[in-house]
CSV table of C-alpha atoms and ligand atoms in Angstrom, one decimal:
chain,number,residue,atom,x,y,z
A,16,MET,CA,-5.8,-26.5,5.1
A,17,LYS,CA,-6.6,-24.0,6.0
A,18,LEU,CA,-6.0,-20.5,3.3
A,19,GLN,CA,-5.3,-18.0,3.7
A,20,ALA,CA,-3.0,-14.8,2.5
A,21,ILE,CA,0.2,-15.3,3.0
A,22,ARG,CA,2.5,-13.7,5.4
A,23,GLY,CA,3.6,-9.6,4.6
A,24,MET,CA,1.3,-9.8,1.8
A,25,ASN,CA,-1.6,-7.5,2.7
A,26,ASP,CA,-4.9,-7.5,1.1
A,27,LEU,CA,-6.3,-3.8,1.4
A,28,LEU,CA,-10.0,-3.8,2.3
A,29,PRO,CA,-12.8,-1.1,1.1
A,30,SER,CA,-12.7,1.2,4.5
A,31,GLU,CA,-8.7,1.7,3.3
A,32,SER,CA,-9.3,2.5,-0.4
A,33,GLY,CA,-10.3,5.7,0.1
A,34,VAL,CA,-7.0,6.6,1.3
A,35,TRP,CA,-5.3,5.2,-1.3
A,36,GLN,CA,-6.8,6.4,-3.5
A,37,PHE,CA,-6.6,10.0,-3.3
A,38,VAL,CA,-2.5,9.8,-2.2
A,39,GLU,CA,-1.8,7.8,-5.9
A,40,ASN,CA,-4.5,10.8,-8.1
A,41,THR,CA,-2.0,13.2,-6.1
A,42,LEU,CA,0.8,11.9,-6.4
A,43,LYS,CA,-0.3,11.2,-10.4
A,44,GLU,CA,-1.9,15.3,-10.9
A,45,ILE,CA,1.9,16.0,-9.1
A,46,VAL,CA,4.6,14.4,-11.4
A,47,SER,CA,2.5,14.9,-14.4
A,48,ARG,CA,2.6,18.7,-14.0
A,49,TYR,CA,6.3,18.4,-14.4
A,50,SER,CA,6.2,16.5,-17.2
A,51,TYR,CA,6.7,13.1,-16.0
A,52,GLN,CA,4.7,9.8,-18.0
A,53,GLU,CA,3.7,6.5,-17.1
A,54,ILE,CA,5.2,3.8,-17.6
A,55,ARG,CA,4.2,-0.6,-17.0
A,56,PHE,CA,6.6,-2.9,-16.9
A,57,PRO,CA,6.1,-6.4,-15.5
A,58,ILE,CA,6.3,-7.6,-11.9
A,59,LEU,CA,7.9,-10.8,-13.4
A,60,GLU,CA,12.2,-9.9,-14.9
A,61,GLN,CA,15.3,-12.6,-15.7
A,62,THR,CA,16.9,-12.9,-11.8
A,63,ALA,CA,20.1,-11.3,-13.7
A,64,LEU,CA,18.8,-8.3,-14.1
A,65,PHE,CA,18.1,-7.3,-10.2
A,66,LYS,CA,22.1,-9.5,-10.1
A,67,ARG,CA,23.5,-6.9,-12.4
A,68,SER,CA,21.4,-4.1,-11.2
A,69,VAL,CA,20.8,-4.1,-7.2
A,70,GLY,CA,24.0,-5.5,-7.3
A,71,GLU,CA,24.6,-10.0,-6.3
A,72,ALA,CA,26.1,-8.6,-3.0
A,73,THR,CA,23.1,-6.7,-1.4
A,74,ASP,CA,21.3,-8.5,0.4
A,75,ILE,CA,17.6,-7.5,-1.7
A,76,VAL,CA,19.6,-10.0,-4.3
A,77,GLU,CA,21.2,-12.7,-1.3
A,78,LYS,CA,19.0,-12.8,0.7
A,79,GLU,CA,15.0,-11.2,-0.4
A,80,MET,CA,14.0,-11.3,-3.9
A,81,TYR,CA,11.1,-14.3,-4.4
A,82,THR,CA,13.1,-16.4,-7.2
A,83,PHE,CA,12.1,-19.2,-8.2
A,84,ASP,CA,12.3,-21.5,-11.9
A,85,ASP,CA,10.2,-21.7,-14.6
A,86,ARG,CA,8.4,-24.1,-16.0
A,87,ASN,CA,11.3,-23.5,-19.4
A,88,GLY,CA,14.0,-23.7,-16.4
A,89,ASP,CA,14.5,-19.8,-16.7
A,90,SER,CA,15.5,-18.3,-13.6
A,91,LEU,CA,13.0,-15.3,-13.1
A,92,SER,CA,12.5,-13.3,-9.9
A,93,MET,CA,9.8,-11.1,-8.5
A,94,ARG,CA,11.0,-7.4,-8.6
A,95,PRO,CA,11.9,-5.4,-5.3
A,96,GLU,CA,12.7,-2.8,-6.9
A,97,GLY,CA,11.5,-0.7,-10.0
A,98,THR,CA,14.1,1.1,-11.0
A,99,ALA,CA,16.0,-1.7,-12.7
A,100,GLY,CA,12.5,-3.1,-14.7
A,101,CYS,CA,11.7,0.5,-16.3
A,102,VAL,CA,16.1,1.0,-17.1
A,103,ARG,CA,15.4,-2.8,-18.5
A,104,ALA,CA,12.2,-1.8,-20.6
A,105,GLY,CA,13.6,1.9,-21.1
A,106,ILE,CA,16.4,0.8,-23.6
A,107,GLU,CA,14.4,-2.1,-25.2
A,108,HIS,CA,12.2,0.5,-26.5
A,109,GLY,CA,14.3,3.3,-27.4
A,110,LEU,CA,13.8,5.2,-24.6
A,111,LEU,CA,16.7,6.6,-23.3
A,112,TYR,CA,18.6,7.3,-26.1
A,113,ASN,CA,19.6,9.9,-26.2
A,114,GLN,CA,17.0,12.3,-25.2
A,115,ILE,CA,14.7,12.6,-22.4
A,116,ALA,CA,12.9,10.3,-20.3
A,117,LYS,CA,10.9,11.0,-17.5
A,118,LEU,CA,8.8,8.0,-16.5
A,119,TRP,CA,6.6,7.8,-13.0
A,120,TYR,CA,5.9,3.7,-12.3
A,121,LEU,CA,2.8,2.2,-8.8
A,122,GLY,CA,2.7,-0.9,-8.1
A,123,PRO,CA,3.5,-3.8,-6.5
A,124,PHE,CA,7.5,-5.0,-5.2
A,125,TYR,CA,8.5,-8.4,-3.7
A,126,ARG,CA,10.9,-8.6,-0.8
A,127,HIS,CA,11.5,-11.9,1.5
A,128,GLU,CA,12.6,-9.8,4.4
A,129,ARG,CA,10.9,-10.4,8.4
A,130,PRO,CA,8.1,-8.3,8.5
A,131,GLN,CA,6.7,-5.9,11.2
A,132,LYS,CA,5.5,-2.6,11.1
A,133,GLY,CA,6.0,-0.9,7.7
A,134,ARG,CA,7.6,-3.8,6.9
A,135,TYR,CA,5.9,-5.8,4.1
A,136,ARG,CA,6.8,-9.1,1.5
A,137,GLN,CA,4.7,-7.2,-1.3
A,138,PHE,CA,4.3,-3.5,-0.8
A,139,HIS,CA,3.9,-0.7,-2.9
A,140,GLN,CA,6.6,1.3,-4.6
A,141,PHE,CA,5.2,4.7,-6.3
A,142,GLY,CA,8.4,6.1,-8.5
A,143,ALA,CA,9.6,8.6,-10.5
A,144,GLU,CA,13.2,8.7,-13.0
A,145,ALA,CA,14.6,10.9,-15.2
A,146,PHE,CA,17.0,9.6,-18.3
A,147,GLY,CA,19.2,11.5,-20.1
A,148,ILE,CA,20.2,14.6,-18.1
A,149,ALA,CA,23.4,14.7,-16.2
A,150,THR,CA,23.5,18.5,-14.5
A,151,PRO,CA,22.7,18.2,-11.4
A,152,ASP,CA,19.5,20.6,-12.1
A,153,ILE,CA,17.0,17.7,-12.3
A,154,ASP,CA,19.0,15.7,-8.9
A,155,ALA,CA,17.8,19.1,-7.2
A,156,GLU,CA,14.3,18.4,-9.0
A,157,LEU,CA,13.5,15.5,-8.3
A,158,ILE,CA,13.6,16.7,-5.0
A,159,ILE,CA,12.2,19.6,-4.7
A,160,MET,CA,9.3,17.6,-6.6
A,161,SER,CA,9.2,15.4,-4.0
A,162,ALA,CA,9.0,17.8,-1.8
A,163,ARG,CA,5.8,19.5,-3.8
A,164,CYS,CA,3.9,15.9,-2.9
A,165,TRP,CA,4.0,15.8,0.8
A,166,GLU,CA,2.5,19.5,1.0
A,167,ALA,CA,0.2,18.3,-1.8
A,168,LEU,CA,-1.1,15.3,1.0
A,169,GLY,CA,-0.8,17.7,3.8
A,170,ILE,CA,2.5,16.3,5.2
A,171,ASN,CA,4.9,18.8,6.7
A,172,ASP,CA,7.2,17.1,9.0
A,173,LEU,CA,9.4,14.7,6.6
A,174,LYS,CA,13.2,15.2,7.5
A,175,LEU,CA,15.3,15.1,3.7
A,176,GLU,CA,18.7,13.4,4.2
A,177,ILE,CA,21.6,14.1,1.4
A,178,ASN,CA,25.3,12.3,0.3
A,179,SER,CA,27.1,11.9,-1.9
A,180,MET,CA,28.5,8.6,-3.6
A,181,GLY,CA,30.8,10.5,-6.6
A,182,THR,CA,31.5,9.0,-9.9
A,183,SER,CA,31.8,5.2,-10.0
A,184,GLU,CA,35.7,6.3,-9.1
A,185,CYS,CA,35.2,7.6,-6.0
A,186,ARG,CA,33.4,5.4,-4.9
A,187,ASP,CA,35.3,1.6,-5.7
A,188,LYS,CA,37.9,4.1,-4.1
A,189,PHE,CA,35.9,4.9,-1.3
A,190,ARG,CA,35.5,1.5,-0.4
A,191,GLU,CA,39.0,0.5,0.1
A,192,VAL,CA,39.4,3.3,2.2
A,193,ILE,CA,36.8,2.0,4.3
A,194,ARG,CA,37.3,-2.0,4.1
A,195,GLU,CA,40.5,-0.7,5.3
A,196,TYR,CA,40.0,1.0,8.0
A,197,PHE,CA,37.4,-2.2,9.2
A,198,SER,CA,39.9,-4.2,8.3
A,199,LYS,CA,41.2,-2.6,11.6
A,200,HIS,CA,38.4,-2.8,13.9
A,201,GLN,CA,37.5,-6.9,13.1
A,202,SER,CA,37.2,-7.6,16.8
A,203,GLN,CA,34.3,-4.9,17.0
A,204,LEU,CA,32.2,-5.7,14.2
A,205,ASP,CA,29.1,-7.7,14.7
A,206,GLN,CA,28.2,-10.6,12.3
A,207,ASP,CA,26.9,-8.9,9.6
A,208,SER,CA,29.0,-6.7,9.1
A,209,LEU,CA,32.4,-9.0,9.1
A,210,ARG,CA,30.9,-10.3,6.1
A,211,ARG,CA,30.3,-7.6,4.3
A,212,LEU,CA,33.9,-6.2,5.3
A,213,ASP,CA,34.4,-8.7,2.1
A,214,THR,CA,31.5,-8.7,0.1
A,215,ASN,CA,29.8,-4.9,0.5
A,216,PRO,CA,32.2,-3.0,3.0
A,217,LEU,CA,30.6,-0.1,2.9
A,218,ARG,CA,27.1,-1.3,4.0
A,219,ILE,CA,29.2,-1.3,6.9
A,220,LEU,CA,28.0,2.2,7.6
A,221,ASP,CA,24.6,1.8,7.3
A,222,SER,CA,24.7,-0.7,10.1
A,223,LYS,CA,21.9,0.1,12.6
A,224,HIS,CA,23.3,-2.3,15.3
A,225,PRO,CA,24.0,-0.4,18.5
A,226,ASP,CA,27.5,-1.7,19.2
A,227,MET,CA,28.3,-0.6,15.6
A,228,GLN,CA,27.4,3.0,15.7
A,229,ALA,CA,30.5,4.8,18.1
A,230,LEU,CA,32.5,2.7,15.4
A,231,ILE,CA,31.5,3.9,12.5
A,232,HIS,CA,30.5,7.6,12.9
A,233,GLU,CA,34.4,7.8,13.7
A,234,ALA,CA,34.8,5.8,9.8
A,235,PRO,CA,36.3,8.6,7.1
A,236,LYS,CA,33.2,10.0,5.8
A,237,PHE,CA,32.2,10.0,1.6
A,238,THR,CA,32.1,13.9,1.7
A,239,GLU,CA,35.5,13.5,2.6
A,240,HIS,CA,36.9,11.9,-0.6
A,241,LEU,CA,35.5,13.3,-3.2
A,242,ASP,CA,37.1,14.2,-6.1
A,243,ASP,CA,36.7,18.2,-6.8
A,244,ASP,CA,34.2,17.7,-9.9
A,245,SER,CA,31.6,15.4,-7.3
A,246,LYS,CA,32.1,17.7,-4.9
A,247,GLN,CA,31.5,20.3,-7.0
A,248,PHE,CA,27.8,18.5,-8.2
A,249,PHE,CA,26.7,17.9,-4.7
A,250,ASP,CA,27.4,21.5,-4.1
A,251,THR,CA,25.3,23.1,-6.4
A,252,VAL,CA,22.2,19.8,-5.7
A,253,CYS,CA,22.9,21.3,-2.9
A,254,ASP,CA,22.3,25.2,-3.4
A,255,TYR,CA,19.0,24.1,-5.7
A,256,LEU,CA,18.1,23.1,-2.7
A,257,ALA,CA,18.9,25.8,-0.3
A,258,GLN,CA,17.4,28.6,-3.1
A,259,ALA,CA,13.9,26.7,-3.0
A,260,ASN,CA,13.7,27.2,0.3
A,261,ILE,CA,14.0,22.9,1.5
A,262,ASN,CA,15.2,22.4,4.8
A,263,PHE,CA,17.8,19.4,4.6
A,264,GLU,CA,21.1,17.4,6.6
A,265,ILE,CA,23.5,16.0,4.6
A,266,ASN,CA,24.3,12.6,6.4
A,267,PRO,CA,28.4,11.0,5.4
A,268,TYR,CA,26.0,7.0,6.5
A,269,ILE,CA,23.8,7.4,3.9
A,270,VAL,CA,24.8,4.4,1.8
A,271,ARG,CA,21.7,3.2,-0.1
A,272,GLY,CA,21.1,-1.0,0.0
A,273,LEU,CA,21.4,-1.3,-3.8
A,274,ASP,CA,24.5,-1.2,-6.4
A,275,TYR,CA,23.9,1.4,-8.8
A,276,TYR,CA,24.1,4.9,-7.2
A,277,SER,CA,26.8,7.4,-7.7
A,278,HIS,CA,26.5,11.3,-7.0
A,279,THR,CA,23.4,12.3,-4.9
A,280,VAL,CA,21.7,9.8,-2.8
A,281,PHE,CA,18.4,10.8,-0.3
A,282,GLU,CA,16.1,9.7,1.8
A,283,TRP,CA,13.3,11.1,3.5
A,284,THR,CA,12.5,10.3,7.3
A,285,THR,CA,9.7,10.0,9.4
A,286,ASP,CA,9.8,10.1,13.3
A,287,LYS,CA,6.3,8.4,13.7
A,288,LEU,CA,6.6,5.8,12.3
A,289,GLY,CA,8.9,3.5,14.2
A,290,ALA,CA,12.1,1.5,13.0
A,291,GLN,CA,10.7,2.2,9.3
A,292,ASN,CA,11.0,5.0,9.1
A,293,THR,CA,12.3,6.2,5.7
A,294,ILE,CA,9.6,6.9,3.5
A,295,CYS,CA,11.2,8.0,0.2
A,296,ALA,CA,14.8,6.8,-1.1
A,297,GLY,CA,16.5,7.5,-4.3
A,298,GLY,CA,19.4,8.8,-6.1
A,299,ARG,CA,21.7,9.6,-9.0
A,300,TYR,CA,23.1,5.7,-11.2
A,301,ASP,CA,25.1,7.4,-14.1
A,302,GLY,CA,26.4,3.6,-15.1
A,303,LEU,CA,23.1,1.3,-15.0
A,304,VAL,CA,21.5,2.0,-18.4
A,305,GLU,CA,25.0,0.7,-19.7
A,306,GLN,CA,25.5,-1.6,-17.1
A,307,LEU,CA,21.8,-3.0,-18.0
A,308,GLY,CA,23.5,-2.7,-22.3
A,309,GLY,CA,23.0,-0.1,-23.3
A,310,HIS,CA,24.2,3.5,-24.5
A,311,ALA,CA,25.1,4.8,-21.3
A,312,THR,CA,22.5,7.6,-20.8
A,313,PRO,CA,22.3,9.4,-17.1
A,314,GLY,CA,19.7,8.9,-14.9
A,315,VAL,CA,18.1,9.5,-11.4
A,316,GLY,CA,14.6,9.5,-9.4
A,317,PHE,CA,13.3,8.3,-6.4
A,318,ALA,CA,10.9,5.7,-5.0
A,319,ILE,CA,7.7,6.8,-2.4
A,320,GLY,CA,6.8,3.6,-0.1
A,321,LEU,CA,3.7,3.9,0.1
A,322,GLU,CA,1.6,1.7,2.9
A,323,ARG,CA,4.8,3.8,4.8
A,324,LEU,CA,3.8,7.4,3.1
A,325,ILE,CA,0.2,6.3,4.0
A,326,ALA,CA,0.3,5.3,7.9
A,327,LEU,CA,2.0,9.0,8.3
A,328,ILE,CA,-1.1,10.2,6.9
A,329,GLU,CA,-3.8,7.9,8.8
A,330,ALA,CA,-1.2,8.7,11.9
A,331,ASN,CA,-1.6,12.8,11.1
A,332,GLN,CA,-5.1,12.9,9.6
A,333,ASP,CA,-8.9,11.4,9.7
A,334,THR,CA,-9.1,9.4,6.8
A,335,ALA,CA,-12.0,8.4,6.8
A,336,LYS,CA,-14.1,10.9,4.9
A,337,LEU,CA,-12.1,9.4,1.8
A,338,ASN,CA,-13.8,7.1,1.7
A,339,ALA,CA,-16.2,6.7,-1.2
A,340,THR,CA,-20.1,6.5,-0.3
A,341,PRO,CA,-22.7,7.2,-2.3
A,342,ASP,CA,-24.5,10.3,-2.6
A,343,PHE,CA,-27.6,8.7,-3.5
A,344,TYR,CA,-29.5,5.9,-2.4
A,345,VAL,CA,-32.3,5.0,-3.7
A,346,ILE,CA,-34.9,2.8,-2.0
A,347,ILE,CA,-37.3,0.8,-4.5
A,348,ALA,CA,-40.9,-1.0,-2.8
A,349,GLY,CA,-43.8,-1.8,-4.7
A,350,GLU,CA,-44.8,-4.3,-7.6
A,351,THR,CA,-44.6,-1.4,-10.1
A,352,ALA,CA,-41.8,0.0,-8.8
A,353,GLN,CA,-39.6,-2.9,-8.9
A,354,ARG,CA,-40.5,-3.3,-12.4
A,355,LYS,CA,-39.5,0.3,-13.5
A,356,GLY,CA,-36.5,1.2,-11.4
A,357,LEU,CA,-33.6,-0.2,-12.3
A,358,ALA,CA,-34.7,1.7,-15.7
A,359,TRP,CA,-35.6,4.6,-13.3
A,360,VAL,CA,-32.4,4.6,-11.1
A,361,GLU,CA,-30.2,4.8,-15.5
A,362,LYS,CA,-32.6,7.9,-16.2
A,363,LEU,CA,-31.3,9.4,-12.7
A,364,ARG,CA,-27.7,8.4,-13.8
A,365,SER,CA,-27.4,9.9,-17.4
A,366,ALA,CA,-28.9,12.7,-16.1
A,367,LEU,CA,-26.3,12.9,-13.5
A,368,PRO,CA,-23.3,11.4,-14.1
A,369,SER,CA,-21.1,13.1,-11.4
A,370,LYS,CA,-22.9,11.4,-8.6
A,371,SER,CA,-23.0,8.8,-7.2
A,372,ILE,CA,-26.4,6.5,-6.7
A,373,GLN,CA,-27.0,3.1,-5.7
A,374,ALA,CA,-30.5,0.9,-6.5
A,375,HIS,CA,-31.9,-0.8,-3.7
A,376,CYS,CA,-31.2,-4.8,-5.1
A,377,GLY,CA,-32.5,-7.3,-3.4
A,378,GLY,CA,-35.8,-6.6,-2.7
A,379,GLY,CA,-37.2,-6.4,1.2
A,380,SER,CA,-38.7,-4.4,3.4
A,381,PHE,CA,-39.2,-0.7,3.7
A,382,LYS,CA,-37.6,-1.0,6.8
A,383,SER,CA,-34.8,-2.9,5.8
A,384,GLN,CA,-34.3,-0.7,2.5
A,385,PHE,CA,-34.2,2.6,5.1
A,386,LYS,CA,-31.7,0.9,7.6
A,387,LYS,CA,-29.8,0.2,4.3
A,388,ALA,CA,-29.2,3.3,2.9
A,389,ASP,CA,-28.3,4.3,6.4
A,390,LYS,CA,-25.4,1.8,6.2
A,391,SER,CA,-24.7,3.0,2.7
A,392,GLY,CA,-23.4,6.0,4.7
A,393,ALA,CA,-25.1,7.7,2.0
A,394,ARG,CA,-26.4,12.0,2.0
A,395,TYR,CA,-30.0,11.1,0.3
A,396,ALA,CA,-32.7,8.0,0.9
A,397,ILE,CA,-34.9,8.6,-3.0
A,398,ILE,CA,-38.1,6.5,-2.3
A,399,LEU,CA,-39.2,5.8,-5.7
A,400,GLY,CA,-42.9,3.5,-4.2
A,401,ASP,CA,-45.8,2.7,-6.4
A,402,ASP,CA,-47.5,5.4,-5.8
A,403,GLU,CA,-44.1,7.7,-6.4
A,404,ILE,CA,-43.6,6.5,-10.0
A,405,THR,CA,-47.5,6.7,-11.3
A,406,SER,CA,-47.0,10.4,-10.0
A,407,ASP,CA,-43.5,11.1,-10.7
A,408,GLN,CA,-43.3,12.5,-7.3
A,409,VAL,CA,-39.8,10.7,-5.4
A,410,THR,CA,-39.8,11.7,-1.7
A,411,ILE,CA,-36.1,12.9,-0.7
A,412,LYS,CA,-34.7,12.8,2.8
A,413,ALA,CA,-31.4,13.3,4.1
A,414,LEU,CA,-29.9,11.4,6.4
A,415,ARG,CA,-26.5,12.8,7.6
A,416,GLU,CA,-28.4,15.8,8.9
A,417,GLN,CA,-31.8,17.6,10.1
A,418,THR,CA,-33.7,18.9,7.3
A,419,ASP,CA,-37.0,18.5,5.6
A,420,GLN,CA,-38.0,16.4,3.3
A,421,LYS,CA,-38.8,16.7,-0.4
A,422,GLN,CA,-41.4,15.9,-3.0
A,423,LEU,CA,-40.0,16.8,-6.5
A,424,ASP,CA,-40.3,15.1,-10.1
A,425,PHE,CA,-37.8,13.9,-12.0
A,426,GLU,CA,-35.7,17.7,-13.7
A,427,ALA,CA,-36.7,19.0,-10.5
A,428,LEU,CA,-34.9,16.0,-8.6
A,429,VAL,CA,-32.2,16.4,-11.2
A,430,GLU,CA,-32.1,20.2,-11.3
A,431,TRP,CA,-32.0,20.7,-7.3
A,432,ALA,CA,-29.1,18.0,-7.5
A,433,SER,CA,-26.9,18.8,-9.8
B,27,HAM,P1,14.5,1.6,-1.2
B,27,HAM,O1,14.9,2.6,-0.7
B,27,HAM,O2,15.1,0.0,-1.8
B,27,HAM,O3,14.8,2.4,-3.0
B,27,HAM,O4,13.1,1.4,-1.5
B,27,HAM,C1,12.5,3.0,-1.4
B,27,HAM,C2,11.2,2.6,-0.7
B,27,HAM,O5,10.8,1.7,-0.4
B,27,HAM,C3,11.6,2.8,1.0
B,27,HAM,O6,12.1,3.9,1.0
B,27,HAM,C4,10.7,2.7,1.5
B,27,HAM,O7,9.4,3.8,1.9
B,27,HAM,C5,10.0,1.3,0.6
B,27,HAM,N1,10.2,0.0,0.7
B,27,HAM,C6,11.1,-0.9,0.9
B,27,HAM,N2,10.8,-2.1,1.3
B,27,HAM,C7,9.8,-2.0,1.7
B,27,HAM,C8,9.2,-3.4,2.9
B,27,HAM,N3,9.6,-4.7,2.8
B,27,HAM,N4,8.2,-3.0,2.6
B,27,HAM,C9,7.4,-1.5,2.6
B,27,HAM,N5,8.2,-0.6,1.5
B,27,HAM,C10,9.4,-1.4,1.6
B,27,HAM,C11,14.8,1.2,-4.0
B,27,HAM,O8,14.0,0.6,-4.6
B,27,HAM,C12,15.2,2.0,-5.6
B,27,HAM,N6,14.4,1.5,-5.7
B,27,HAM,C13,14.8,4.0,-5.0
B,27,HAM,C14,15.0,4.6,-6.6
B,27,HAM,C15,14.1,4.8,-8.0
B,27,HAM,N7,16.2,5.1,-6.4
B,27,HAM,C16,16.2,5.8,-8.1
B,27,HAM,N8,15.0,5.9,-8.7
């Protein structure tokens, strides 16, 4: 059997790691400016955690989880999303009760979906969750923070759509309104929607089936069935966004594929990536902490799909320059140079802590080392031969531009390179 990666699970090659590091560092920096702190939680959790949070009747839990019994016979699942694990860890370590917690996480998630462009079985999310704040200011601030992320990454054409699902009572009532509406039109429902009529009728609103669109368009709208408090909550979020000059559209059909939401839900989408066009999604989930065994604590958050975000950045800008290349490549030719070379390069690394310096290892002629120096992408070659070692005068040659080569002693080299 030929060994190869599992379908839908990608290797990240060195030629791509520059843009990933740039994106991850930028996101970390921005959320820490809003005082979010990192939390890490396991990839494997009890299956029951996802059943009780994401919901038994969702596609994720019904069809997409990697679930197996471990050697003790316990049912475990690979995390399909981050909010559940974040809440579980927060409850377990007393981070949420009676206090404000602002947390972020980054890592791989797993869903057994049909792989296609922008949809993978292992994908990465950068998530942010804020606990302990029941007022709409934090919903708006999270959205404003995500907008700042796009700006920092040079993305300016994402569309923000928001909706409100109201309180859980509103949602329960609206679910019945929707069930009744679609029940009257059963003959027009596709297979999936027929099944959802019993289990999760709200999800029918999210169907992408072309034949269903007219029916969905005529369906009752969440925003028209909100109670007064929920409506006011939603209007306030919208007002805060308008005050902060964030453009948005109210989309009454956003219902999200996870069951824990209440009040605000939102999605940032692009028209550059085809069908898998949601870059970031989230919302409020005031009932979740209690549902998972904690004290009632409000929560709101979002997760960014990094593969999609990076595909978008790659479509817009040249990211090759983000790949790390050495500043210097040290060519080491000659017997004395070979003996003393590594120690000399160590001394140089100590003197130039912010530079990346690749020492040639593996021997070979001057010519072949030069070729490798060029291929490494280094800006300069430093030539260290026997004469150079004895006379303490190395030659520096620019590899990417036409300038005269220099001869410098160690101290002058350090000064020039600093
Ligand atoms: P979600 O909408 O399921 O929400 O996923 C968030 C984002 O993850 C999506 O918008 C997409 O960019 C990315 N994503 C999801 N599935 C895949 C996949 N198979 N391949 C590539 N990218 C994918 C959540 O997961 C919620 N936990 C978000 C949240 C946080 N809500 C509140 N806090």
